[in-house]
Amino acid sequence: MNGFQTGESVFVKVLFWTGIRTSFRVSRFFLLPVLTLFLGYCSNLLHPNLKEDGNSFSASQLLSLVAYSPNCSGDGAFWARDLASNTSYCAQAHLAASGQYVNIYAENTLPNTLDYQNISFQFDSQIYPRLTSAFGTPNDLDKDGKVTILILDIRDGSLPGGSFVAGYFDPADYYPDSIFSRVRSNYQDMLYLDGVQLVNLRNQDLAAGKPDTLLATLSHEYQHLVRFQYEALALAQGGNRDETWINEGTSEVASDIAGYSPQSARIRCYRGNMPGACARGVNGAALFGSPLYNSVVDYAFSYPFMKYLYLSAGGNTDERDLFFKASVQGIAGFRGTDAVNLFETFRRTSAAYTTQDPIVGELGSAAADTFRRMFVSFLWQSIGDNTPDFMQAGTDTTGSPALLQSLESIMFRFPLIGINMDGIDLEGLYLPYRLSDISPLWTLNPGQFQFVRVDRQNVNASPGLFLVKKNFSGTLYSMQINTEPYRMGGISFSYARTSSDEETTGGIVLPDSDEPSPVCPHDFLKNSASNRTTILSPF
């Protein structure tokens, strides 16, 4: 009996400890989500700046936790975005170069074909100081005083010979990481550059005597990085996103400011007469972009206009940088969130206004008027002319002569190419040939224009519809421009968004292109980061 009792007790003990170990394994699976929820609840009580978007944690979130919360830690391990699926994966990289303001990491699987030390040197000596003057500095989330650049094979689902994602700033990195998000955060000032297709295009461009495409892309994305901290603060206070055409156009000009100009592919696309999406150039397009801002024509339109505005802001770099910095940071009381606020900033910071140049009287009494007239001035000069025969706003024919004189004065004061040859790159908008005409459109949306070989009339038109005419070599041409500063449906929508309000869960939609064409997915990424379950404001 005693022997039986001893065996029974041993058997019971085995079952007991086996059950304990099994229970521990099971509890370990469920403990992390429960603990995370508990800590999140406590954090909301302890930190008033911790905000919820109204979504409650569901059972499906808990059950999917394992899929979205693998470990990605250690030196050289970073979350990266798979743009084709809009999910995060852990990229393994090594420190390839380190400078005063930058750490450059290269994905371990990339061939060693780049001079990383030179990229670091160019960033420290040229990109950082020039763009700091124009836009400011990043937020320095991790307090190391440096920007992290990860060069990797960007997963975007692109095909050889077409458009591809050259680089990006991921707004998700601006917020603390969340294990419940399909998109993870490195929570630091970070940029991503493509180490395959971008490097191939860079090598081709350098061989052809063109600027360094990789450094131009780095400069482009740096503007997004600096700008987002101010946009995020505005969003936290109930404001709107910056309109895409302003954000992207400013980033395109950032590459020029940093010393990697011109963006020749954008200029060629502007004037058209080439195969593919740029066949008719920007003729018939809208400055505010296509509905998803996923066309190379969108970039071709916003880049030269923003460069024209930058050059018009002053006679030297300091004066021009003041305008751009104010439009990004809001130091003049307005940020460049939309056309009206952008031109209100122009009116408060540009040299013409600060010196009380008489030309300001021709630019109208309100920011919307200034936008209209500068927009018309740019478009007409972009076809290589500054002396039109006729100009009219709306149906007002009586005021046409005065309007024509006013716009000629504006074009003389704000030429496309300055006396000192600033903006000479914009000459490519009309040389070796100007924008070709198209078949007339019967309606124009805000920001849209048409240049046609027809004698057009403004019939029942609003005052915002400008009509400009000239006889070129015996043929009459008309340009009609809808100068209303707001597009239909409100602000510009995000690049490649798959829904209007919800977090983007689908992959990126790349624009059509018949040649290798780098694109920036900033607004696609920004939309994905906008609805993070928990956002800790860093301000």
Short mmCIF file of N, CA and C in Angstrom, two decimals, residues 352-423:
data_model
loop_
_atom_site.label_atom_id
_atom_site.label_comp_id
_atom_site.label_asym_id
_atom_site.label_seq_id
_atom_site.Cartn_x
_atom_site.Cartn_y
_atom_site.Cartn_z
N ALA A 352 9.67 91.38 -51.97
CA ALA A 352 8.81 92.39 -52.60
C ALA A 352 7.89 93.05 -51.57
N TYR A 353 7.41 92.27 -50.62
CA TYR A 353 6.50 92.81 -49.61
C TYR A 353 7.26 93.47 -48.46
N THR A 354 8.37 92.88 -48.04
CA THR A 354 9.11 93.45 -46.92
C THR A 354 9.78 94.77 -47.30
N THR A 355 10.05 94.98 -48.59
CA THR A 355 10.65 96.24 -49.05
C THR A 355 9.60 97.18 -49.62
N GLN A 356 8.34 96.79 -49.56
CA GLN A 356 7.23 97.60 -50.07
C GLN A 356 7.43 97.97 -51.54
N ASP A 357 7.80 96.99 -52.33
CA ASP A 357 7.94 97.16 -53.77
C ASP A 357 6.58 97.54 -54.36
N PRO A 358 6.52 98.54 -55.24
CA PRO A 358 5.23 98.94 -55.83
C PRO A 358 4.48 97.80 -56.52
N ILE A 359 5.20 96.72 -56.90
CA ILE A 359 4.56 95.62 -57.61
C ILE A 359 3.49 94.94 -56.76
N VAL A 360 3.58 95.08 -55.43
CA VAL A 360 2.62 94.36 -54.58
C VAL A 360 1.20 94.87 -54.81
N GLY A 361 1.09 96.09 -55.30
CA GLY A 361 -0.24 96.60 -55.61
C GLY A 361 -0.89 95.88 -56.77
N GLU A 362 -0.07 95.26 -57.63
CA GLU A 362 -0.61 94.51 -58.75
C GLU A 362 -0.96 93.07 -58.37
N LEU A 363 -0.55 92.65 -57.19
CA LEU A 363 -0.77 91.26 -56.77
C LEU A 363 -2.05 91.06 -55.99
N GLY A 364 -2.86 92.11 -55.88
CA GLY A 364 -4.15 91.97 -55.23
C GLY A 364 -4.09 92.22 -53.74
N SER A 365 -5.26 92.32 -53.15
CA SER A 365 -5.35 92.69 -51.74
C SER A 365 -5.43 91.48 -50.81
N ALA A 366 -5.54 90.29 -51.36
CA ALA A 366 -5.66 89.09 -50.53
C ALA A 366 -4.77 87.98 -51.10
N ALA A 367 -4.47 87.00 -50.26
CA ALA A 367 -3.58 85.91 -50.66
C ALA A 367 -4.12 85.14 -51.86
N ALA A 368 -5.43 84.95 -51.92
CA ALA A 368 -6.02 84.23 -53.05
C ALA A 368 -5.78 84.98 -54.36
N ASP A 369 -5.85 86.32 -54.32
CA ASP A 369 -5.57 87.12 -55.51
C ASP A 369 -4.10 86.97 -55.93
N THR A 370 -3.22 86.96 -54.95
CA THR A 370 -1.79 86.82 -55.25
C THR A 370 -1.51 85.47 -55.90
N PHE A 371 -2.14 84.42 -55.39
CA PHE A 371 -1.99 83.10 -56.00
C PHE A 371 -2.44 83.13 -57.45
N ARG A 372 -3.61 83.70 -57.71
CA ARG A 372 -4.15 83.72 -59.06
C ARG A 372 -3.19 84.38 -60.04
N ARG A 373 -2.68 85.54 -59.66
CA ARG A 373 -1.86 86.30 -60.60
C ARG A 373 -0.47 85.70 -60.78
N MET A 374 0.10 85.17 -59.71
CA MET A 374 1.40 84.51 -59.84
C MET A 374 1.27 83.21 -60.62
N PHE A 375 0.16 82.52 -60.45
CA PHE A 375 -0.08 81.28 -61.19
C PHE A 375 -0.19 81.55 -62.68
N VAL A 376 -0.94 82.60 -63.05
CA VAL A 376 -1.07 82.97 -64.46
C VAL A 376 0.28 83.42 -65.01
N SER A 377 1.01 84.20 -64.23
CA SER A 377 2.32 84.67 -64.66
C SER A 377 3.26 83.50 -64.95
N PHE A 378 3.26 82.51 -64.08
CA PHE A 378 4.12 81.34 -64.29
C PHE A 378 3.71 80.57 -65.54
N LEU A 379 2.43 80.27 -65.67
CA LEU A 379 1.97 79.44 -66.78
C LEU A 379 2.25 80.09 -68.13
N TRP A 380 2.00 81.39 -68.26
CA TRP A 380 2.22 82.02 -69.55
C TRP A 380 3.72 82.08 -69.87
N GLN A 381 4.53 82.37 -68.88
CA GLN A 381 5.98 82.40 -69.12
C GLN A 381 6.54 81.01 -69.42
N SER A 382 5.85 79.97 -68.93
CA SER A 382 6.35 78.61 -69.15
C SER A 382 6.24 78.18 -70.61
N ILE A 383 5.52 78.95 -71.43
CA ILE A 383 5.50 78.65 -72.87
C ILE A 383 6.49 79.54 -73.61
N GLY A 384 7.31 80.28 -72.86
CA GLY A 384 8.37 81.07 -73.46
C GLY A 384 7.98 82.45 -73.91
N ASP A 385 6.96 83.06 -73.30
CA ASP A 385 6.50 84.38 -73.73
C ASP A 385 6.11 85.20 -72.50
N ASN A 386 6.26 86.51 -72.59
CA ASN A 386 5.82 87.40 -71.51
C ASN A 386 5.10 88.64 -72.03
N THR A 387 4.65 88.58 -73.28
CA THR A 387 3.92 89.71 -73.86
C THR A 387 2.65 89.22 -74.57
N PRO A 388 1.66 88.80 -73.83
CA PRO A 388 0.41 88.35 -74.47
C PRO A 388 -0.32 89.51 -75.13
N ASP A 389 -1.22 89.16 -76.03
CA ASP A 389 -2.01 90.18 -76.74
C ASP A 389 -3.28 90.56 -75.99
N PHE A 390 -3.81 89.63 -75.20
CA PHE A 390 -5.12 89.84 -74.57
C PHE A 390 -5.18 89.06 -73.27
N MET A 391 -5.87 89.68 -72.28
CA MET A 391 -6.07 88.99 -71.01
C MET A 391 -7.39 89.41 -70.40
N GLN A 392 -8.06 88.43 -69.78
CA GLN A 392 -9.39 88.70 -69.22
C GLN A 392 -9.61 87.80 -68.02
N ALA A 393 -10.32 88.33 -67.02
CA ALA A 393 -10.71 87.54 -65.85
C ALA A 393 -12.22 87.44 -65.83
N GLY A 394 -12.72 86.21 -65.85
CA GLY A 394 -14.17 86.01 -65.90
C GLY A 394 -14.74 86.56 -67.18
N THR A 395 -15.83 87.31 -67.05
CA THR A 395 -16.48 87.91 -68.22
C THR A 395 -16.25 89.41 -68.31
N ASP A 396 -15.30 89.90 -67.50
CA ASP A 396 -15.04 91.34 -67.45
C ASP A 396 -14.15 91.76 -68.62
N THR A 397 -14.77 92.23 -69.69
CA THR A 397 -14.00 92.70 -70.86
C THR A 397 -13.57 94.15 -70.69
N THR A 398 -14.30 94.90 -69.89
CA THR A 398 -13.97 96.32 -69.69
C THR A 398 -12.62 96.47 -69.01
N GLY A 399 -12.35 95.59 -68.05
CA GLY A 399 -11.09 95.70 -67.31
C GLY A 399 -9.94 94.95 -67.94
N SER A 400 -10.13 94.42 -69.13
CA SER A 400 -9.09 93.61 -69.76
C SER A 400 -7.79 94.36 -70.00
N PRO A 401 -7.84 95.59 -70.56
CA PRO A 401 -6.56 96.31 -70.81
C PRO A 401 -5.76 96.53 -69.52
N ALA A 402 -6.43 96.90 -68.45
CA ALA A 402 -5.74 97.15 -67.19
C ALA A 402 -5.17 95.85 -66.63
N LEU A 403 -5.92 94.77 -66.78
CA LEU A 403 -5.44 93.48 -66.29
C LEU A 403 -4.22 93.02 -67.08
N LEU A 404 -4.25 93.24 -68.39
CA LEU A 404 -3.11 92.87 -69.22
C LEU A 404 -1.87 93.64 -68.80
N GLN A 405 -2.02 94.92 -68.58
CA GLN A 405 -0.88 95.74 -68.16
C GLN A 405 -0.37 95.28 -66.80
N SER A 406 -1.29 94.95 -65.90
CA SER A 406 -0.91 94.49 -64.56
C SER A 406 -0.12 93.19 -64.62
N LEU A 407 -0.60 92.22 -65.41
CA LEU A 407 0.08 90.93 -65.49
C LEU A 407 1.42 91.05 -66.20
N GLU A 408 1.54 91.96 -67.17
CA GLU A 408 2.84 92.16 -67.81
C GLU A 408 3.84 92.73 -66.80
N SER A 409 3.37 93.59 -65.92
CA SER A 409 4.24 94.15 -64.88
C SER A 409 4.69 93.05 -63.92
N ILE A 410 3.79 92.14 -63.59
CA ILE A 410 4.14 91.04 -62.70
C ILE A 410 5.17 90.13 -63.35
N MET A 411 4.98 89.83 -64.62
CA MET A 411 5.93 88.97 -65.31
C MET A 411 7.30 89.63 -65.44
N PHE A 412 7.31 90.96 -65.59
CA PHE A 412 8.59 91.68 -65.66
C PHE A 412 9.28 91.67 -64.31
N ARG A 413 8.53 91.82 -63.23
CA ARG A 413 9.11 91.85 -61.88
C ARG A 413 9.48 90.46 -61.40
N PHE A 414 8.71 89.46 -61.81
CA PHE A 414 8.97 88.08 -61.39
C PHE A 414 9.17 87.20 -62.63
N PRO A 415 10.29 87.38 -63.31
CA PRO A 415 10.53 86.59 -64.52
C PRO A 415 10.83 85.13 -64.19
N LEU A 416 10.60 84.29 -65.15
CA LEU A 416 10.91 82.87 -64.97
C LEU A 416 12.40 82.68 -64.77
N ILE A 417 13.19 83.46 -65.48
CA ILE A 417 14.65 83.41 -65.37
C ILE A 417 15.14 84.80 -65.01
N GLY A 418 15.88 84.92 -63.89
CA GLY A 418 16.31 86.21 -63.41
C GLY A 418 17.45 86.81 -64.24
N ILE A 419 17.72 88.09 -63.96
CA ILE A 419 18.79 88.80 -64.67
C ILE A 419 20.13 88.12 -64.45
N ASN A 420 20.33 87.60 -63.24
CA ASN A 420 21.59 86.92 -62.92
C ASN A 420 21.54 85.44 -63.30
N MET A 421 20.56 85.09 -64.13
CA MET A 421 20.38 83.73 -64.66
C MET A 421 19.91 82.73 -63.61
N ASP A 422 19.44 83.20 -62.46
CA ASP A 422 18.80 82.29 -61.52
C ASP A 422 17.56 81.71 -62.18
N GLY A 423 17.41 80.41 -62.06
CA GLY A 423 16.27 79.74 -62.67
C GLY A 423 16.50 79.39 -64.12
#
